[in-house]
Amino acid sequence: MLKGFRDFILRGNVMDLAVAVIIGGAFTTIVKALTDDFINPLLGALVGKPKFDQSITLHGGEFLYGAFFTAVINFLLIAGVVYFFLVLPTQYLMKKFYPAAVEIPTTKTCPECKSDIPLAATRCKFCAQPVAA
Protein backbone atom coordinates (compact mmCIF):
# COMPACT_ATOMS: atom_id res chain seq x y z
CA MET A 1 0.00 0.00 0.00
CA LEU A 2 2.80 2.47 0.85
CA LYS A 3 4.65 1.55 -2.34
CA GLY A 4 1.58 2.47 -4.39
CA PHE A 5 1.27 5.79 -2.54
CA ARG A 6 4.97 6.51 -3.11
CA ASP A 7 4.62 5.75 -6.83
CA PHE A 8 1.58 8.03 -7.04
CA ILE A 9 3.35 10.94 -5.30
CA LEU A 10 6.55 10.60 -7.30
CA ARG A 11 4.75 10.38 -10.64
CA GLY A 12 5.75 13.33 -12.82
CA ASN A 13 2.34 14.93 -13.27
CA VAL A 14 1.62 15.03 -9.51
CA MET A 15 4.93 16.77 -8.80
CA ASP A 16 4.37 19.18 -11.70
CA LEU A 17 0.92 20.02 -10.35
CA ALA A 18 2.31 20.67 -6.87
CA VAL A 19 4.97 23.00 -8.25
CA ALA A 20 2.36 24.78 -10.40
CA VAL A 21 0.11 25.40 -7.39
CA ILE A 22 2.98 26.81 -5.33
CA ILE A 23 4.22 29.04 -8.16
CA GLY A 24 0.64 30.09 -8.90
CA GLY A 25 0.17 31.21 -5.29
CA ALA A 26 3.35 33.26 -5.39
CA PHE A 27 2.40 34.72 -8.76
CA THR A 28 -1.03 35.69 -7.44
CA THR A 29 0.66 37.76 -4.74
CA ILE A 30 2.72 39.59 -7.36
CA VAL A 31 -0.33 40.27 -9.53
CA LYS A 32 -2.32 41.49 -6.52
CA ALA A 33 0.48 43.89 -5.60
CA LEU A 34 0.66 45.12 -9.20
CA THR A 35 -3.09 45.69 -9.25
CA ASP A 36 -3.32 47.33 -5.82
CA ASP A 37 -0.17 49.44 -6.06
CA PHE A 38 -0.02 50.39 -9.73
CA ILE A 39 -3.10 49.72 -11.87
CA ASN A 40 -5.81 50.79 -9.40
CA PRO A 41 -4.11 54.15 -8.61
CA LEU A 42 -3.58 54.70 -12.33
CA LEU A 43 -7.24 53.97 -13.09
CA GLY A 44 -8.24 56.07 -10.08
CA ALA A 45 -6.29 59.00 -11.49
CA LEU A 46 -8.04 58.59 -14.83
CA VAL A 47 -11.59 58.30 -13.50
CA GLY A 48 -11.21 60.54 -10.44
CA LYS A 49 -11.53 57.98 -7.63
CA PRO A 50 -8.12 57.25 -6.14
CA LYS A 51 -9.27 54.19 -4.17
CA PHE A 52 -11.29 51.22 -5.27
CA ASP A 53 -12.14 50.01 -1.77
CA GLN A 54 -15.49 51.76 -2.05
CA SER A 55 -18.70 50.15 -0.88
CA ILE A 56 -22.43 50.76 -0.90
CA THR A 57 -24.64 50.07 2.11
CA LEU A 58 -28.18 49.03 1.25
CA HIS A 59 -30.67 47.85 3.91
CA GLY A 60 -27.86 46.92 6.26
CA GLY A 61 -25.87 44.97 3.65
CA GLU A 62 -22.51 46.24 2.48
CA PHE A 63 -21.62 45.74 -1.18
CA LEU A 64 -17.86 45.97 -1.77
CA TYR A 65 -17.87 46.80 -5.45
CA GLY A 66 -14.33 48.13 -5.29
CA ALA A 67 -12.99 44.80 -4.03
CA PHE A 68 -14.89 43.02 -6.79
CA PHE A 69 -13.44 45.37 -9.41
CA THR A 70 -9.94 44.68 -8.09
CA ALA A 71 -10.56 40.91 -8.21
CA VAL A 72 -11.71 41.17 -11.84
CA ILE A 73 -8.55 43.08 -12.77
CA ASN A 74 -6.42 40.48 -10.98
CA PHE A 75 -8.18 37.67 -12.84
CA LEU A 76 -7.72 39.35 -16.23
CA LEU A 77 -4.03 39.93 -15.56
CA ILE A 78 -3.43 36.34 -14.51
CA ALA A 79 -5.43 35.01 -17.47
CA GLY A 80 -3.44 37.25 -19.84
CA VAL A 81 -0.09 36.12 -18.46
CA VAL A 82 -1.09 32.45 -18.60
CA TYR A 83 -2.28 32.81 -22.18
CA PHE A 84 0.56 34.92 -23.58
CA PHE A 85 3.43 33.36 -21.63
CA LEU A 86 2.29 29.73 -21.34
CA VAL A 87 -0.39 28.78 -23.87
CA LEU A 88 0.93 30.56 -26.98
CA PRO A 89 4.58 29.46 -26.55
CA THR A 90 3.46 25.88 -25.88
CA GLN A 91 1.28 25.87 -29.01
CA TYR A 92 4.20 27.24 -31.03
CA LEU A 93 6.56 24.55 -29.74
CA MET A 94 4.01 21.78 -30.32
CA LYS A 95 3.57 22.90 -33.94
CA LYS A 96 7.34 23.11 -34.40
CA PHE A 97 8.21 19.70 -32.93
CA TYR A 98 5.04 17.79 -33.88
CA PRO A 99 3.89 19.04 -37.28
CA ALA A 100 0.39 18.08 -38.34
CA ALA A 101 0.13 14.69 -39.95
CA VAL A 102 -0.59 14.63 -43.66
CA GLU A 103 -4.22 13.69 -44.21
CA ILE A 104 -4.76 10.74 -46.50
CA PRO A 105 -7.68 11.37 -48.85
CA THR A 106 -10.67 9.05 -48.46
CA THR A 107 -12.66 10.33 -51.43
CA LYS A 108 -12.18 11.08 -55.10
CA THR A 109 -14.07 13.29 -57.52
CA CYS A 110 -16.42 11.81 -60.09
CA PRO A 111 -15.21 12.97 -63.53
CA GLU A 112 -18.80 13.28 -64.80
CA CYS A 113 -20.74 15.12 -62.04
CA LYS A 114 -17.81 16.31 -59.89
CA SER A 115 -19.28 14.81 -56.67
CA ASP A 116 -17.10 13.33 -53.95
CA ILE A 117 -17.27 9.56 -53.85
CA PRO A 118 -15.31 6.92 -51.85
CA LEU A 119 -11.92 5.89 -53.26
CA ALA A 120 -12.98 2.25 -53.69
CA ALA A 121 -16.09 3.15 -55.69
CA THR A 122 -16.26 1.90 -59.29
CA ARG A 123 -19.53 3.70 -60.07
CA CYS A 124 -20.67 7.17 -58.93
CA LYS A 125 -23.52 7.01 -56.41
CA PHE A 126 -24.93 10.32 -57.68
CA CYS A 127 -24.90 9.99 -61.47
CA ALA A 128 -24.30 6.20 -61.85
CA GLN A 129 -21.41 6.69 -64.28
CA PRO A 130 -18.53 4.20 -64.18
CA VAL A 131 -15.44 5.59 -62.44
CA ALA A 132 -11.90 4.34 -62.93
CA ALA A 133 -10.40 2.78 -59.81
PDB file of C-alpha atoms in Angstrom:
ATOM      1  CA  MET A   1       0.000   0.000   0.000  1.00  0.00           C
ATOM      2  CA  LEU A   2       2.799   2.471   0.849  1.00  0.00           C
ATOM      3  CA  LYS A   3       4.652   1.553  -2.339  1.00  0.00           C
ATOM      4  CA  GLY A   4       1.575   2.470  -4.385  1.00  0.00           C
ATOM      5  CA  PHE A   5       1.270   5.795  -2.538  1.00  0.00           C
ATOM      6  CA  ARG A   6       4.972   6.510  -3.113  1.00  0.00           C
ATOM      7  CA  ASP A   7       4.622   5.751  -6.831  1.00  0.00           C
ATOM      8  CA  PHE A   8       1.579   8.027  -7.038  1.00  0.00           C
ATOM      9  CA  ILE A   9       3.345  10.936  -5.303  1.00  0.00           C
ATOM     10  CA  LEU A  10       6.545  10.603  -7.304  1.00  0.00           C
ATOM     11  CA  ARG A  11       4.745  10.378 -10.643  1.00  0.00           C
ATOM     12  CA  GLY A  12       5.746  13.333 -12.819  1.00  0.00           C
ATOM     13  CA  ASN A  13       2.336  14.934 -13.270  1.00  0.00           C
ATOM     14  CA  VAL A  14       1.617  15.031  -9.508  1.00  0.00           C
ATOM     15  CA  MET A  15       4.928  16.766  -8.803  1.00  0.00           C
ATOM     16  CA  ASP A  16       4.367  19.180 -11.702  1.00  0.00           C
ATOM     17  CA  LEU A  17       0.919  20.025 -10.352  1.00  0.00           C
ATOM     18  CA  ALA A  18       2.305  20.671  -6.866  1.00  0.00           C
ATOM     19  CA  VAL A  19       4.971  22.999  -8.255  1.00  0.00           C
ATOM     20  CA  ALA A  20       2.360  24.780 -10.398  1.00  0.00           C
ATOM     21  CA  VAL A  21       0.109  25.398  -7.388  1.00  0.00           C
ATOM     22  CA  ILE A  22       2.981  26.812  -5.330  1.00  0.00           C
ATOM     23  CA  ILE A  23       4.224  29.037  -8.159  1.00  0.00           C
ATOM     24  CA  GLY A  24       0.640  30.093  -8.899  1.00  0.00           C
ATOM     25  CA  GLY A  25       0.167  31.209  -5.285  1.00  0.00           C
ATOM     26  CA  ALA A  26       3.348  33.262  -5.391  1.00  0.00           C
ATOM     27  CA  PHE A  27       2.405  34.722  -8.759  1.00  0.00           C
ATOM     28  CA  THR A  28      -1.027  35.694  -7.445  1.00  0.00           C
ATOM     29  CA  THR A  29       0.659  37.765  -4.736  1.00  0.00           C
ATOM     30  CA  ILE A  30       2.717  39.585  -7.364  1.00  0.00           C
ATOM     31  CA  VAL A  31      -0.333  40.268  -9.530  1.00  0.00           C
ATOM     32  CA  LYS A  32      -2.324  41.486  -6.520  1.00  0.00           C
ATOM     33  CA  ALA A  33       0.476  43.888  -5.603  1.00  0.00           C
ATOM     34  CA  LEU A  34       0.661  45.121  -9.204  1.00  0.00           C
ATOM     35  CA  THR A  35      -3.090  45.691  -9.249  1.00  0.00           C
ATOM     36  CA  ASP A  36      -3.318  47.329  -5.817  1.00  0.00           C
ATOM     37  CA  ASP A  37      -0.169  49.443  -6.060  1.00  0.00           C
ATOM     38  CA  PHE A  38      -0.017  50.395  -9.727  1.00  0.00           C
ATOM     39  CA  ILE A  39      -3.100  49.719 -11.865  1.00  0.00           C
ATOM     40  CA  ASN A  40      -5.807  50.791  -9.397  1.00  0.00           C
ATOM     41  CA  PRO A  41      -4.115  54.146  -8.607  1.00  0.00           C
ATOM     42  CA  LEU A  42      -3.579  54.702 -12.334  1.00  0.00           C
ATOM     43  CA  LEU A  43      -7.241  53.973 -13.088  1.00  0.00           C
ATOM     44  CA  GLY A  44      -8.239  56.070 -10.083  1.00  0.00           C
ATOM     45  CA  ALA A  45      -6.289  59.002 -11.491  1.00  0.00           C
ATOM     46  CA  LEU A  46      -8.043  58.593 -14.829  1.00  0.00           C
ATOM     47  CA  VAL A  47     -11.593  58.303 -13.495  1.00  0.00           C
ATOM     48  CA  GLY A  48     -11.212  60.541 -10.445  1.00  0.00           C
ATOM     49  CA  LYS A  49     -11.531  57.984  -7.632  1.00  0.00           C
ATOM     50  CA  PRO A  50      -8.121  57.249  -6.140  1.00  0.00           C
ATOM     51  CA  LYS A  51      -9.274  54.190  -4.172  1.00  0.00           C
ATOM     52  CA  PHE A  52     -11.290  51.217  -5.273  1.00  0.00           C
ATOM     53  CA  ASP A  53     -12.137  50.010  -1.770  1.00  0.00           C
ATOM     54  CA  GLN A  54     -15.489  51.760  -2.051  1.00  0.00           C
ATOM     55  CA  SER A  55     -18.703  50.153  -0.882  1.00  0.00           C
ATOM     56  CA  ILE A  56     -22.432  50.764  -0.904  1.00  0.00           C
ATOM     57  CA  THR A  57     -24.644  50.066   2.115  1.00  0.00           C
ATOM     58  CA  LEU A  58     -28.184  49.031   1.252  1.00  0.00           C
ATOM     59  CA  HIS A  59     -30.669  47.855   3.906  1.00  0.00           C
ATOM     60  CA  GLY A  60     -27.864  46.917   6.259  1.00  0.00           C
ATOM     61  CA  GLY A  61     -25.868  44.970   3.652  1.00  0.00           C
ATOM     62  CA  GLU A  62     -22.510  46.243   2.478  1.00  0.00           C
ATOM     63  CA  PHE A  63     -21.617  45.739  -1.185  1.00  0.00           C
ATOM     64  CA  LEU A  64     -17.861  45.969  -1.768  1.00  0.00           C
ATOM     65  CA  TYR A  65     -17.874  46.801  -5.451  1.00  0.00           C
ATOM     66  CA  GLY A  66     -14.328  48.126  -5.288  1.00  0.00           C
ATOM     67  CA  ALA A  67     -12.986  44.801  -4.034  1.00  0.00           C
ATOM     68  CA  PHE A  68     -14.886  43.018  -6.789  1.00  0.00           C
ATOM     69  CA  PHE A  69     -13.436  45.374  -9.413  1.00  0.00           C
ATOM     70  CA  THR A  70      -9.943  44.676  -8.093  1.00  0.00           C
ATOM     71  CA  ALA A  71     -10.558  40.908  -8.214  1.00  0.00           C
ATOM     72  CA  VAL A  72     -11.709  41.175 -11.838  1.00  0.00           C
ATOM     73  CA  ILE A  73      -8.546  43.084 -12.774  1.00  0.00           C
ATOM     74  CA  ASN A  74      -6.418  40.477 -10.978  1.00  0.00           C
ATOM     75  CA  PHE A  75      -8.178  37.667 -12.836  1.00  0.00           C
ATOM     76  CA  LEU A  76      -7.722  39.348 -16.229  1.00  0.00           C
ATOM     77  CA  LEU A  77      -4.027  39.932 -15.559  1.00  0.00           C
ATOM     78  CA  ILE A  78      -3.430  36.336 -14.507  1.00  0.00           C
ATOM     79  CA  ALA A  79      -5.428  35.011 -17.467  1.00  0.00           C
ATOM     80  CA  GLY A  80      -3.442  37.247 -19.836  1.00  0.00           C
ATOM     81  CA  VAL A  81      -0.095  36.125 -18.460  1.00  0.00           C
ATOM     82  CA  VAL A  82      -1.092  32.450 -18.598  1.00  0.00           C
ATOM     83  CA  TYR A  83      -2.281  32.811 -22.183  1.00  0.00           C
ATOM     84  CA  PHE A  84       0.558  34.915 -23.584  1.00  0.00           C
ATOM     85  CA  PHE A  85       3.435  33.359 -21.631  1.00  0.00           C
ATOM     86  CA  LEU A  86       2.294  29.726 -21.344  1.00  0.00           C
ATOM     87  CA  VAL A  87      -0.391  28.779 -23.872  1.00  0.00           C
ATOM     88  CA  LEU A  88       0.935  30.561 -26.983  1.00  0.00           C
ATOM     89  CA  PRO A  89       4.584  29.458 -26.552  1.00  0.00           C
ATOM     90  CA  THR A  90       3.457  25.882 -25.879  1.00  0.00           C
ATOM     91  CA  GLN A  91       1.285  25.866 -29.006  1.00  0.00           C
ATOM     92  CA  TYR A  92       4.204  27.238 -31.031  1.00  0.00           C
ATOM     93  CA  LEU A  93       6.562  24.548 -29.735  1.00  0.00           C
ATOM     94  CA  MET A  94       4.011  21.777 -30.323  1.00  0.00           C
ATOM     95  CA  LYS A  95       3.566  22.895 -33.941  1.00  0.00           C
ATOM     96  CA  LYS A  96       7.342  23.108 -34.395  1.00  0.00           C
ATOM     97  CA  PHE A  97       8.212  19.698 -32.926  1.00  0.00           C
ATOM     98  CA  TYR A  98       5.041  17.791 -33.880  1.00  0.00           C
ATOM     99  CA  PRO A  99       3.886  19.039 -37.282  1.00  0.00           C
ATOM    100  CA  ALA A 100       0.390  18.085 -38.343  1.00  0.00           C
ATOM    101  CA  ALA A 101       0.128  14.686 -39.953  1.00  0.00           C
ATOM    102  CA  VAL A 102      -0.587  14.630 -43.664  1.00  0.00           C
ATOM    103  CA  GLU A 103      -4.217  13.693 -44.212  1.00  0.00           C
ATOM    104  CA  ILE A 104      -4.760  10.736 -46.504  1.00  0.00           C
ATOM    105  CA  PRO A 105      -7.675  11.367 -48.850  1.00  0.00           C
ATOM    106  CA  THR A 106     -10.669   9.052 -48.456  1.00  0.00           C
ATOM    107  CA  THR A 107     -12.664  10.333 -51.429  1.00  0.00           C
ATOM    108  CA  LYS A 108     -12.179  11.083 -55.100  1.00  0.00           C
ATOM    109  CA  THR A 109     -14.066  13.293 -57.520  1.00  0.00           C
ATOM    110  CA  CYS A 110     -16.420  11.814 -60.093  1.00  0.00           C
ATOM    111  CA  PRO A 111     -15.207  12.973 -63.532  1.00  0.00           C
ATOM    112  CA  GLU A 112     -18.799  13.275 -64.800  1.00  0.00           C
ATOM    113  CA  CYS A 113     -20.743  15.120 -62.045  1.00  0.00           C
ATOM    114  CA  LYS A 114     -17.805  16.311 -59.893  1.00  0.00           C
ATOM    115  CA  SER A 115     -19.281  14.814 -56.673  1.00  0.00           C
ATOM    116  CA  ASP A 116     -17.095  13.333 -53.947  1.00  0.00           C
ATOM    117  CA  ILE A 117     -17.268   9.556 -53.854  1.00  0.00           C
ATOM    118  CA  PRO A 118     -15.309   6.919 -51.846  1.00  0.00           C
ATOM    119  CA  LEU A 119     -11.922   5.888 -53.256  1.00  0.00           C
ATOM    120  CA  ALA A 120     -12.979   2.249 -53.687  1.00  0.00           C
ATOM    121  CA  ALA A 121     -16.092   3.145 -55.690  1.00  0.00           C
ATOM    122  CA  THR A 122     -16.257   1.900 -59.285  1.00  0.00           C
ATOM    123  CA  ARG A 123     -19.535   3.699 -60.068  1.00  0.00           C
ATOM    124  CA  CYS A 124     -20.671   7.166 -58.933  1.00  0.00           C
ATOM    125  CA  LYS A 125     -23.522   7.014 -56.414  1.00  0.00           C
ATOM    126  CA  PHE A 126     -24.930  10.316 -57.679  1.00  0.00           C
ATOM    127  CA  CYS A 127     -24.902   9.988 -61.468  1.00  0.00           C
ATOM    128  CA  ALA A 128     -24.298   6.201 -61.846  1.00  0.00           C
ATOM    129  CA  GLN A 129     -21.408   6.689 -64.283  1.00  0.00           C
ATOM    130  CA  PRO A 130     -18.530   4.199 -64.179  1.00  0.00           C
ATOM    131  CA  VAL A 131     -15.443   5.587 -62.439  1.00  0.00           C
ATOM    132  CA  ALA A 132     -11.904   4.337 -62.932  1.00  0.00           C
ATOM    133  CA  ALA A 133     -10.402   2.776 -59.811  1.00  0.00           C
TER     134      ALA A 133
END
